[in-house]
Coordinates of C-alpha atoms and ligand atoms in Angstrom, one line a residue:
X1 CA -24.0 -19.6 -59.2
X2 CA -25.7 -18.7 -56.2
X3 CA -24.5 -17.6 -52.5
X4 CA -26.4 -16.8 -49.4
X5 CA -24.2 -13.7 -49.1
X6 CA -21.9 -12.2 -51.6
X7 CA -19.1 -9.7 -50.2
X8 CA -17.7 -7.4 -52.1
X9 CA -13.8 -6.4 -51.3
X10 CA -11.4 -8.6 -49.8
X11 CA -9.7 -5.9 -47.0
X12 CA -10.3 -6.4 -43.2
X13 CA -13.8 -5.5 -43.5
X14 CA -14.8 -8.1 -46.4
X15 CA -12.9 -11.0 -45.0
X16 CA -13.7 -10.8 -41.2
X17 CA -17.4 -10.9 -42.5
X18 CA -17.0 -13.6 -44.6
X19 CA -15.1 -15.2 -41.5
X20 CA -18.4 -15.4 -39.8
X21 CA -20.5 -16.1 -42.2
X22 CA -18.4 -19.4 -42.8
X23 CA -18.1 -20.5 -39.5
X24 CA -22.2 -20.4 -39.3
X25 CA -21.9 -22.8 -43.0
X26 CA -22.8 -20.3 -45.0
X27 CA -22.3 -20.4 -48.7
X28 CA -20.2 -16.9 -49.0
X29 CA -17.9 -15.8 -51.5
X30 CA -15.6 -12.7 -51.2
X31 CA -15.3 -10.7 -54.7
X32 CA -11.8 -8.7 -55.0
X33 CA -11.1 -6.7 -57.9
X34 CA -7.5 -6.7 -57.6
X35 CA -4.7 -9.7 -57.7
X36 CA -4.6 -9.6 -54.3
X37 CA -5.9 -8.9 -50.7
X38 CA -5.9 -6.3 -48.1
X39 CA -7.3 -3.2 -49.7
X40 CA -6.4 0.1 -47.6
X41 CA -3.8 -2.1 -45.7
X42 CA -2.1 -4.4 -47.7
X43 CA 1.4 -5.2 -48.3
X44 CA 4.0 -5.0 -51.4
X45 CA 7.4 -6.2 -52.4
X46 CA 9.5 -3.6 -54.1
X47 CA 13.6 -3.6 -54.9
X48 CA 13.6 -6.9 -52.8
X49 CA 12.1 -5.4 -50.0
X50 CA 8.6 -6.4 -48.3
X51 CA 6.7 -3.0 -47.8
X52 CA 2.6 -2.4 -45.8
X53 CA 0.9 -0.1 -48.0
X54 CA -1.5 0.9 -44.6
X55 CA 0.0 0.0 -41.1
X56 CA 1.7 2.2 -39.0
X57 CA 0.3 0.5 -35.8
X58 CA -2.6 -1.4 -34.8
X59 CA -5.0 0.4 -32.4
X60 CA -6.5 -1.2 -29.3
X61 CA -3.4 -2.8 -28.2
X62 CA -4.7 -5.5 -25.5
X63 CA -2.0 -8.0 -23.7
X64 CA -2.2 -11.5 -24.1
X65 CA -4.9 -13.6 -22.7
X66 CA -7.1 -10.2 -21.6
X67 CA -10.6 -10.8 -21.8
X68 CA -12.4 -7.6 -22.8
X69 CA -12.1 -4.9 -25.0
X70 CA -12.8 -4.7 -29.1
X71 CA -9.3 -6.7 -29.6
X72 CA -10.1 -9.9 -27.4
X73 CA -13.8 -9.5 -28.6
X74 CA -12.6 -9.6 -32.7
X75 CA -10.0 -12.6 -32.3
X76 CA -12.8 -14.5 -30.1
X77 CA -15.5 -14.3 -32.5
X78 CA -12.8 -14.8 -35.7
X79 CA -11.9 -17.8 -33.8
X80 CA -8.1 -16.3 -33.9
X81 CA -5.6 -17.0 -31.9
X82 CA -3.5 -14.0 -29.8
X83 CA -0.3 -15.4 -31.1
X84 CA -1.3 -15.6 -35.0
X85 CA -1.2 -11.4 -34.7
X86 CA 1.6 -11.5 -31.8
X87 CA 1.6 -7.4 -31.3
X88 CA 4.5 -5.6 -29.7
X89 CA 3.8 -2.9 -27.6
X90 CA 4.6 0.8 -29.0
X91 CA 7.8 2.4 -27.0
X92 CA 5.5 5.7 -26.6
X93 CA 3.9 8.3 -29.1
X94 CA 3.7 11.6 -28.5
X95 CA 1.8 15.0 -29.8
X96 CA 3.9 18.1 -31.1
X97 CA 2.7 21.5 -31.3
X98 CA 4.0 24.9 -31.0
X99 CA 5.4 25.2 -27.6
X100 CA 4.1 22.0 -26.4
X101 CA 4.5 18.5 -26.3
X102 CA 2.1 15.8 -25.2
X103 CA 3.6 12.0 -24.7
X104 CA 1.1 9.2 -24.4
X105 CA 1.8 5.4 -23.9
X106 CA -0.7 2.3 -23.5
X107 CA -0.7 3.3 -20.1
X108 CA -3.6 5.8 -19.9
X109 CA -1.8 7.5 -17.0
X110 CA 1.2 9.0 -18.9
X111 CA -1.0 11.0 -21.3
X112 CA -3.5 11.5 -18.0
X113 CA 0.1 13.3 -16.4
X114 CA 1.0 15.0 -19.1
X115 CA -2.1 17.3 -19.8
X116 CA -2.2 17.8 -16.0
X117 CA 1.1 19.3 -15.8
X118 CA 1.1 21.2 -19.8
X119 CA -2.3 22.1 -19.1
X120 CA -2.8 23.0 -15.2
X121 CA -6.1 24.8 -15.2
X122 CA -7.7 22.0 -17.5
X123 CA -7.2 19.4 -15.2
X124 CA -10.8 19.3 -13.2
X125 CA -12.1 19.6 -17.1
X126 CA -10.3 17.2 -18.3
X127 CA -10.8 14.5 -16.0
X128 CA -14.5 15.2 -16.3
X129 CA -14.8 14.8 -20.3
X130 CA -13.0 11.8 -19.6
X131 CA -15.7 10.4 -18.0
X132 CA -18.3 11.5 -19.5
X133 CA -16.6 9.9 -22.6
X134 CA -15.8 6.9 -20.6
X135 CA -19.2 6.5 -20.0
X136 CA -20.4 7.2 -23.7
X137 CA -22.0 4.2 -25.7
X138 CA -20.0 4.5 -28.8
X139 CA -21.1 1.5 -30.1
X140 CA -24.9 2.5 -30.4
X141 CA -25.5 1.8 -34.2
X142 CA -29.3 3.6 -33.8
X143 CA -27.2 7.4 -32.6
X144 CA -27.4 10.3 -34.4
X145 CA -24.5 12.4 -35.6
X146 CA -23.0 14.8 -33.4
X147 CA -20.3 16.5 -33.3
X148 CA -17.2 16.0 -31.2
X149 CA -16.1 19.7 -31.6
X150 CA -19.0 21.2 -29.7
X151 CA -18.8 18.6 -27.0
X152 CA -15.0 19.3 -26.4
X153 CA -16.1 23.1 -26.1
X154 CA -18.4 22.3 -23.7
X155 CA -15.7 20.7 -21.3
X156 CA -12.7 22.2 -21.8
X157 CA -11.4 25.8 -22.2
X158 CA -8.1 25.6 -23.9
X159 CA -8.6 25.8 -27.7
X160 CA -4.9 23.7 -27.6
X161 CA -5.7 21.1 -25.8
X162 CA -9.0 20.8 -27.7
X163 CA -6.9 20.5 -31.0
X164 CA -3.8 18.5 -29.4
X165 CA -6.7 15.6 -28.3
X166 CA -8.1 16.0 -32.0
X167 CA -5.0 15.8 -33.7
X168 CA -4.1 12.0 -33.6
X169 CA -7.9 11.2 -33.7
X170 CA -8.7 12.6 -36.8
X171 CA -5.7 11.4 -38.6
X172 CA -6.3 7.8 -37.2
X173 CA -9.9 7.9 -38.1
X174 CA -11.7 10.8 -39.4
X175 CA -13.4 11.4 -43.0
X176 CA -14.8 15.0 -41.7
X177 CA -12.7 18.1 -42.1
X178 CA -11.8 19.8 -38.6
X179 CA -14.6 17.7 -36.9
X180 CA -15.6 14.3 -35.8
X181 CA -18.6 12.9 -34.9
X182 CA -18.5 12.4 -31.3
X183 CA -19.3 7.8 -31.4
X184 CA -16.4 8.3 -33.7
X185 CA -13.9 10.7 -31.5
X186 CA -14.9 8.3 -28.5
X187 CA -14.0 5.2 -30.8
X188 CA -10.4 7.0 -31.1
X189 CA -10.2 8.4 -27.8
X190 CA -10.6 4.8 -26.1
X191 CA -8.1 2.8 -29.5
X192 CA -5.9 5.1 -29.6
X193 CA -5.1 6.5 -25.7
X194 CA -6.6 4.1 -23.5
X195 CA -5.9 1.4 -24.8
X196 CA -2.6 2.1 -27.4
X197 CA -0.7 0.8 -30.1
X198 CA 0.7 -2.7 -31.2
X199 CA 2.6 -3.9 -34.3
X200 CA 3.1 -7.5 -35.2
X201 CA 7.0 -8.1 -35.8
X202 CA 6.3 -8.5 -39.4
X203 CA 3.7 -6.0 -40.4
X204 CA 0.6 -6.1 -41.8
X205 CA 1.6 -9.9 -43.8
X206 CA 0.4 -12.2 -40.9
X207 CA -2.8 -10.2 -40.1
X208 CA -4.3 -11.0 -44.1
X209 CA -2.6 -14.5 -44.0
X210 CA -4.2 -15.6 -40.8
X211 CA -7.8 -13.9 -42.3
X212 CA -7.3 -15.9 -44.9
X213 CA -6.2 -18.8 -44.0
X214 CA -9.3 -18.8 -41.3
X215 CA -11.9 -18.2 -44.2
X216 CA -10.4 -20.9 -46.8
X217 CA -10.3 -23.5 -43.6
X218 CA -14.1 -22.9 -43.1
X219 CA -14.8 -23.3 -46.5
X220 CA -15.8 -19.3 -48.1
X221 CA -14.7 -18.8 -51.4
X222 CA -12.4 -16.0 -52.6
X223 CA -12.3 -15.1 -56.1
X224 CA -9.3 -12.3 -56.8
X225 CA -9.7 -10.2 -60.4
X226 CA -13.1 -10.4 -60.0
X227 CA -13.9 -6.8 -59.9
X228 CA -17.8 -5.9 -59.4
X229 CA -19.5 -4.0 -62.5
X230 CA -22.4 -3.8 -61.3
X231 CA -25.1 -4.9 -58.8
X232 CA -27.9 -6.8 -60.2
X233 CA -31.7 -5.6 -58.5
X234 CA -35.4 -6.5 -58.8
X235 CA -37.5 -3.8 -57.2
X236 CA -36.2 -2.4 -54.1
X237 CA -33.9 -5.6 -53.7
X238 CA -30.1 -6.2 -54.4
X239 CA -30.4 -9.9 -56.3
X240 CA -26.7 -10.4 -57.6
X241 CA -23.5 -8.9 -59.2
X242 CA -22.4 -8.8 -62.6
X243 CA -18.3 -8.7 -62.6
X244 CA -16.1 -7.5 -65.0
X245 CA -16.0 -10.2 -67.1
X246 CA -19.7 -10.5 -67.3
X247 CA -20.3 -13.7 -65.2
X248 CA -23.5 -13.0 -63.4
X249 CA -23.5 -14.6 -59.5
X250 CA -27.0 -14.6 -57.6
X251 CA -27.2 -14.1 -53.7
X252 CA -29.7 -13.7 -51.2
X253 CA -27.7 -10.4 -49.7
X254 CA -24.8 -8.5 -50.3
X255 CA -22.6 -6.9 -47.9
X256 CA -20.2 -4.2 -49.7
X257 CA -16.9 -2.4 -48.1
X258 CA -16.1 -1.1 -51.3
X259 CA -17.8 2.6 -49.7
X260 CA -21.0 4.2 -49.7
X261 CA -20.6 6.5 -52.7
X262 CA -18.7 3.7 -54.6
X263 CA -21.4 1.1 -53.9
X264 CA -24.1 3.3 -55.1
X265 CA -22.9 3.9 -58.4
X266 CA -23.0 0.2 -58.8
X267 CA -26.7 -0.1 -58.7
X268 CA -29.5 1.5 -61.1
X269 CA -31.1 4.6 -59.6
X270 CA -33.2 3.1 -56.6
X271 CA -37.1 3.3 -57.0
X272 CA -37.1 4.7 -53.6
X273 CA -40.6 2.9 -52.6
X274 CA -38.3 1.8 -49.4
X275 CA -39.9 4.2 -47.1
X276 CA -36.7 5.3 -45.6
X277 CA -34.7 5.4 -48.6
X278 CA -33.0 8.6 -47.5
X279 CA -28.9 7.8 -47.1
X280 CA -27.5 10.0 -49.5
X281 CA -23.7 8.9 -49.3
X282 CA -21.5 11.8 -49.7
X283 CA -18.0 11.2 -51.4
X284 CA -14.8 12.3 -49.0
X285 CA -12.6 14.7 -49.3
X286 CA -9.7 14.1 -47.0
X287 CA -6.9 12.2 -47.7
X288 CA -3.2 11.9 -47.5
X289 CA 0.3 11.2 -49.0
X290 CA 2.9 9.0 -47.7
X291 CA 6.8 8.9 -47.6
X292 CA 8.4 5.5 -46.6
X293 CA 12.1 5.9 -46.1
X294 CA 14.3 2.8 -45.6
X295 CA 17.4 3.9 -43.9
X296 CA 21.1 1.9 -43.4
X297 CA 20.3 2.4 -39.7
X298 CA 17.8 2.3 -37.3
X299 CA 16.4 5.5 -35.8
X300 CA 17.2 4.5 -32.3
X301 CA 20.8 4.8 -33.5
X302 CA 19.7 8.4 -34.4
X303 CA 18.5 9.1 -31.4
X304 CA 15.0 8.5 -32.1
X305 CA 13.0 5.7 -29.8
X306 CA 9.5 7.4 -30.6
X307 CA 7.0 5.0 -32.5
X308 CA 4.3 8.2 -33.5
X309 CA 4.5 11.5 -33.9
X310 CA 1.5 13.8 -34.3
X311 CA 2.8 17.2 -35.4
X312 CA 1.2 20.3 -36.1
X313 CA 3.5 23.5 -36.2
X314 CA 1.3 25.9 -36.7
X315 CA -1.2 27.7 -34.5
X316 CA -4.6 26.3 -35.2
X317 CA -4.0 22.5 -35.9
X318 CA -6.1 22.2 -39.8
X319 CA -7.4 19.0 -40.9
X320 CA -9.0 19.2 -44.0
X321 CA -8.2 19.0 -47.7
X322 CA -5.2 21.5 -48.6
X323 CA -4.9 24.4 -50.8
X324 CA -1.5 22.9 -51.6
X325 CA -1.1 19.7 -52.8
X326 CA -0.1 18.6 -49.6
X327 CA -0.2 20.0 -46.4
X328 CA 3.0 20.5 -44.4
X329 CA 1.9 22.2 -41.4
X330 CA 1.1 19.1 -39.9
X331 CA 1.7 15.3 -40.5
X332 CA 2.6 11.7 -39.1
X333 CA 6.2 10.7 -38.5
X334 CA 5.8 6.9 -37.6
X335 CA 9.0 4.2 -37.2
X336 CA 7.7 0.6 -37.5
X337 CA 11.3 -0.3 -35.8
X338 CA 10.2 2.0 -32.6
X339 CA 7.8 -1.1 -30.5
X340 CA 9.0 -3.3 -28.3
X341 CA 10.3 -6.7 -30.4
X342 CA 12.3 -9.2 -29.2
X343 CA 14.5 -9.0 -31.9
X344 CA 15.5 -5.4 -33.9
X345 CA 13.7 -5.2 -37.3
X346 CA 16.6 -5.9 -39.7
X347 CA 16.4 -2.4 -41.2
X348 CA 15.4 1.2 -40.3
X349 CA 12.4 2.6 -41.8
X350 CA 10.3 6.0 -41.3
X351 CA 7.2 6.3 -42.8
X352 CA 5.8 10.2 -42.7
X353 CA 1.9 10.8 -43.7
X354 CA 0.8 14.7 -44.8
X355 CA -2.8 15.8 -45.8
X356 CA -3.0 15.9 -49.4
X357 CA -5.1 17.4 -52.1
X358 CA -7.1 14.2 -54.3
X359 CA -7.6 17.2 -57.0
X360 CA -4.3 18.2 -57.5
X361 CA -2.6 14.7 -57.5
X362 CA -5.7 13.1 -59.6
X363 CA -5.4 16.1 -62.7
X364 CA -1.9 15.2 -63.1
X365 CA -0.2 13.8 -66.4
X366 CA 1.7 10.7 -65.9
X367 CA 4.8 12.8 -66.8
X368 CA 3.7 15.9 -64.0
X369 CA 2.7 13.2 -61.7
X370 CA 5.6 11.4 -61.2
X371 CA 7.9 15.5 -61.0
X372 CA 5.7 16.2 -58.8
X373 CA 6.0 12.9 -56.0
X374 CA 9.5 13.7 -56.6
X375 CA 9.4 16.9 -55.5
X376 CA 6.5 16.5 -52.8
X377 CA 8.6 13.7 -50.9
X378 CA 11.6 16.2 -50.3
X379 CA 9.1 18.8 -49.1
X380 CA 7.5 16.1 -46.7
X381 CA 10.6 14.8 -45.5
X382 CA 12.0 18.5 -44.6
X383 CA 8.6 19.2 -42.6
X384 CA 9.4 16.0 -40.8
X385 CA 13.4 16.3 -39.9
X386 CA 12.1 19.8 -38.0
X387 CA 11.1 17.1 -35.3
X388 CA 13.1 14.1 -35.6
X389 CA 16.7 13.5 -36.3
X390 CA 17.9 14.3 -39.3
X391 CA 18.2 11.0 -41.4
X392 CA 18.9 11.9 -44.6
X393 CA 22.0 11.1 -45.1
X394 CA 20.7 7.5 -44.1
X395 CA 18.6 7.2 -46.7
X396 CA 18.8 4.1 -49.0
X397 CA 15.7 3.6 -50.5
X398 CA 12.1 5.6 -50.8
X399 CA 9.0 5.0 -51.8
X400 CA 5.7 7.2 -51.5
X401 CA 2.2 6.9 -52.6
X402 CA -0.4 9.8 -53.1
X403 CA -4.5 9.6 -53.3
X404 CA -3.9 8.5 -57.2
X405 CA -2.4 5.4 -55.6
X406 CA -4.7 4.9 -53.7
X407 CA -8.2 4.8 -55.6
X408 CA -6.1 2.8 -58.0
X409 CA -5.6 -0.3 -55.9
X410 CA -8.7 0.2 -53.7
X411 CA -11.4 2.0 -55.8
X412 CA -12.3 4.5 -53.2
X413 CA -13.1 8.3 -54.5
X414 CA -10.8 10.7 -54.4
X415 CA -8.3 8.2 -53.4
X416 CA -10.1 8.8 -49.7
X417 CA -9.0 6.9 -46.7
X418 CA -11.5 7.6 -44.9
X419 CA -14.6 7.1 -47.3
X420 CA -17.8 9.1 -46.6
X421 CA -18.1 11.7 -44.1
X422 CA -21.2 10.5 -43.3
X423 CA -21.5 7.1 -42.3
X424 CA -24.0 4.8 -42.3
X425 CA -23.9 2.6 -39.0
X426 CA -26.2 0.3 -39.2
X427 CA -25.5 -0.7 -42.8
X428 CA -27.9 0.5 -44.3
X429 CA -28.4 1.4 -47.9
X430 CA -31.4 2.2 -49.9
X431 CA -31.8 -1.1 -51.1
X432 CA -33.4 -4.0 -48.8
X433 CA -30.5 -6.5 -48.6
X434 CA -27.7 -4.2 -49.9
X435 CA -25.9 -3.4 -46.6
X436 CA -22.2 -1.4 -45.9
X437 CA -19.7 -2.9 -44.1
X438 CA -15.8 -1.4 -42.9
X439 CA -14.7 2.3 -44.1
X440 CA -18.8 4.1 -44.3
X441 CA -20.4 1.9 -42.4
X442 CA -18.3 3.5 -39.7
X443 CA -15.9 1.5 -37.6
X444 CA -12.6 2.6 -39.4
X445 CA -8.7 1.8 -38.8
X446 CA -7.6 -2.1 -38.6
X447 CA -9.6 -3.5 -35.7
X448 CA -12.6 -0.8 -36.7
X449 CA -12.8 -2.3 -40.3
X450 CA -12.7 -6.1 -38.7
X451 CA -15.0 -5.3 -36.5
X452 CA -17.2 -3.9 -39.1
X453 CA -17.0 -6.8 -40.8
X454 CA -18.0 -9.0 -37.9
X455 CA -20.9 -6.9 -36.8
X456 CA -22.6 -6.1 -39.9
X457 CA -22.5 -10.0 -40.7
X458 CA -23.8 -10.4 -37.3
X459 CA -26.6 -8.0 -37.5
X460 CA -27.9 -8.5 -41.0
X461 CA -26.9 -12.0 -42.6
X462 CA -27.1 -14.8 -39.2
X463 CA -30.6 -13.3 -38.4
X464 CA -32.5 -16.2 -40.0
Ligands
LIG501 C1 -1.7 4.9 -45.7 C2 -2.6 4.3 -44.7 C3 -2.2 4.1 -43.4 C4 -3.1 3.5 -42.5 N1 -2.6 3.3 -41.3 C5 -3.4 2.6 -40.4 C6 -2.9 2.3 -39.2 O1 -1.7 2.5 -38.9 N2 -3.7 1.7 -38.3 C7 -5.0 1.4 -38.6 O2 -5.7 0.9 -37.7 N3 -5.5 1.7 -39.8 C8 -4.8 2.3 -40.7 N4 -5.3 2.6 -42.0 C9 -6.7 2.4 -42.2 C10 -7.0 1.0 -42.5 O3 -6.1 0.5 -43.4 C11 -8.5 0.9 -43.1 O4 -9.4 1.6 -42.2 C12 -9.0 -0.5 -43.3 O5 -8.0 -1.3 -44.0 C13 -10.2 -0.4 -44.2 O6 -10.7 -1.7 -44.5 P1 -12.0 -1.9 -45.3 O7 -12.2 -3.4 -45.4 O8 -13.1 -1.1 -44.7 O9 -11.8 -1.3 -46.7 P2 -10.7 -1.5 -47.9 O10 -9.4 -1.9 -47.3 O11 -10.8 -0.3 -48.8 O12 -11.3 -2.8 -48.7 C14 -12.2 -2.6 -49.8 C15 -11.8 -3.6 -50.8 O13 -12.9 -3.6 -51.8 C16 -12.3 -3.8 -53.1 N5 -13.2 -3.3 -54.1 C17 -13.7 -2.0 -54.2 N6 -14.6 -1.9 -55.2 C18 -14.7 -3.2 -55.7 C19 -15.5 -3.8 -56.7 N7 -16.3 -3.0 -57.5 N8 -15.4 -5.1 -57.0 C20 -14.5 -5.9 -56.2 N9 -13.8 -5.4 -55.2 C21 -13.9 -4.0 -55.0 C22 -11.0 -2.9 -53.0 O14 -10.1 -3.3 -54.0 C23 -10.5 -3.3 -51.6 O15 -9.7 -4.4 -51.6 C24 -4.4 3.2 -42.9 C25 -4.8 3.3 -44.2 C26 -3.9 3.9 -45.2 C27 -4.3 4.0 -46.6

């Protein structure tokens, strides 16, 4: 069988691409080795309750009807209505480190306040790096790396601040230990404080449905279980994929989200006649375990209205692969009941997210491994009740996942989030018509991958 464009992985990236390619008639099919969709964010039924393996919010929150930003620019291009994702406004996030708190909104202003008044001497600094990174062209595909770090240096004085902006930027979106590269802090900076968080009522579920439901309706093909061996070449060109099961499909391209490093070891060594075959992918190293805690309450009946919480308790803030297997100076405490709904979610749930180590949890037996989640989810939650209620004693179910969970259902090395630390952002590969979309092409996070998605099937397969 052949396709103009094969994709390989059905998460955000994988199907807003193939959403494109459809509407424009093209023969596309999207390859998925597992039963089902979604990838880094998607969704699970366990003891009779729905669960999202990935969403805590959905950046880039935009009200209905507005025209610009990356939000209003993905649904108009996927032909998606506002409704079909229908996000509620987060009640208000905030950043906790020693001695200091930092609240932030989707009103720009309230974090704008807050430095000014934790921060005093900062604020001429501030409010220039603001718009200097107002004014930065994040979405220039042709820019070099460079890194967010020594920028921030350059504008501001207070190593506190510097790590307090970082903080929920790097755990949002970054794939680089204690750094970012700047197009990607500015990409954060603008989803994630300008602009805000969202969650639809429920979760993650009508987000994939919709993408699918769009692709099927313009007529792209999805085969599930159809796991990728290996890419097929001819010279310094991609030809077609061999799946698990040995059926052989040709296309003219393929687009792959399944990661830079990942998508490499598909293909034979490359001849490297392509003058510029010089990406050499690098496999990730950060990643993360999660606790989700159901509770017989909600944690507004607690006390707590937060939606996120960025914590860091000690000095320095660290982001980077532990000594430990996880890392419980610092972490995520989010409550998918804390946005704004018009009705309360039926139950109370908080989800809490510590930097892991993929070595530790990867060298486990299946005996060790499951001791040692046991005993890791206590230590997590205990980190997390130092800044939150303590809910304990509401607890009625948990579940928690660890980087082993996660290269099992999605394939990605080291069970990374956050793929490659260095990104490819153009697409590029070292073979002609092999190209990267979503987690290392660049644009990471829910409307990052989607956007990814739509851009490199924009860019490289509705040229000609
Ligand atoms: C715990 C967690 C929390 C998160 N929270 C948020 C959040 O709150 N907000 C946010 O914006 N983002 C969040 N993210 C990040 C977001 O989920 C990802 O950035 C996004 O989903 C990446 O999409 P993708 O299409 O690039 O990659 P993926 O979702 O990884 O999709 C790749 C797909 O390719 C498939 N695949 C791989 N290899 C093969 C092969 N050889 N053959 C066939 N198929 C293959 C995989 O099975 C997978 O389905 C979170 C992620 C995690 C894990």
């Amino acid at each position: 069988m052949h396709y103009e464009t094969l994709i390989i992985g059905a998460g955000l990236s994988g199907l807003a691409a193939g959403i494109r390619l459809a509407y424009f008639d093209q023969q596309v099919c999207v390859l998925e080795r597992h039963t089902t969709i979604g990838g880094l964010n998607s969704f699970y039924r366990l003891r009779g309750r729905n669960h999202d393996v990935g969403l805590h919010a959905v950046t880039n929150y935009a009200k209905p009807g507005t025209k610009t930003g990356p939000l209003s620019k993905l649904l108009r291009q996927l032909r998606i209505r506002w409704d079909d994702f229908s996000l509620c406004e987060q009640n208000g996030s905030s950043i906790k480190f020693p001695g200091c708190t930092l609240q932030f909104s989707n009103d720009f202003e309230l974090l704008h306040e807050q430095i000014n008044s934790a921060f005093p001497s900062e604020k001429d600094h501030f409010a220039r790096l603001h718009q200097f990174l107002i004014n930065f062209d994040e979405l220039d595909l042709q820019q070099n790396a460079q890194s967010a770090r020594e920028t921030l240096n350059q504008y501001l004085g207070d190593a506190m601040l510097i790590d307090m902006l970082f903080c929920p930027l790097m755990f949002y979106g970054s794939a680089k230990p204690d750094d970012m590269d700047l197009n990607q802090f500015v990409v954060m900076y603008k989803s994630i404080f300008m602009e805000g968080f969202g969650r639809p009522f429920k979760g993650v579920r009508p987000i994939m449905k919709t993408l699918v439901r769009q692709y099927k309706k313009l007529g792209g093909e999805l085969r599930l279980r159809a796991g990728v061996k290996r890419i097929l070449t001819d010279g310094n060109r991609a030809v077609g994929v061999e799946l698990d099961d040995g059926t052989q499909l040709t296309a003219d391209r393929i687009l792959s989200s399944a990661g830079a490093v990942e998508t490499a070891q598909l293909c034979p060594p490359c001849p490297s006649t392509k003058e510029e075959a010089s990406f050499e992918p690098i496999a990730g190293d950060v990643t993360f375990n999660e606790i989700i805690d159901t509770l017989d309450t909600t944690p507004a009946e607690l006390g707590h209205n937060e939606t996120i919480i960025f914590f860091n308790n000690s000095e320095k803030f660290s982001y980077r692969k532990p000594d430990e297997p996880c890392d419980l100076q610092s972490g995520i405490i989010c409550s998918p009941n804390n946005f704004q709904y018009d009705t309360p979610l039926e139950e109370g749930c908080i989800r809490v997210t510590a930097l892991a180590n993929h070595d530790y949890w990867l060298s486990l037996s299946e005996e060790e491994y499951i001791e040692a989640k046991a005993d890791w989810v206590q230590k997590i939650r205990e980190t997390a009740i130092q800044h939150l209620p303590d809910y304990r004693s509401h607890i009625i179910d948990t579940d928690s996942f660890t980087p082993k969970t996660i290269k099992r259902y999605t394939g990605h090395i080291n069970g990374c989030v956050y793929g490659a630390p260095n990104k490819s952002l153009d697409g590029s590969t070292n073979w002609d018509n092999l190209l990267l979309c979503g987690t290392d092409q660049g644009f990471l996070g829910i409307v990052g991958a989607m956007l990814s998605g739509i851009t490199m099937a924009n860019n490289h397969c509705l040229m000609n």
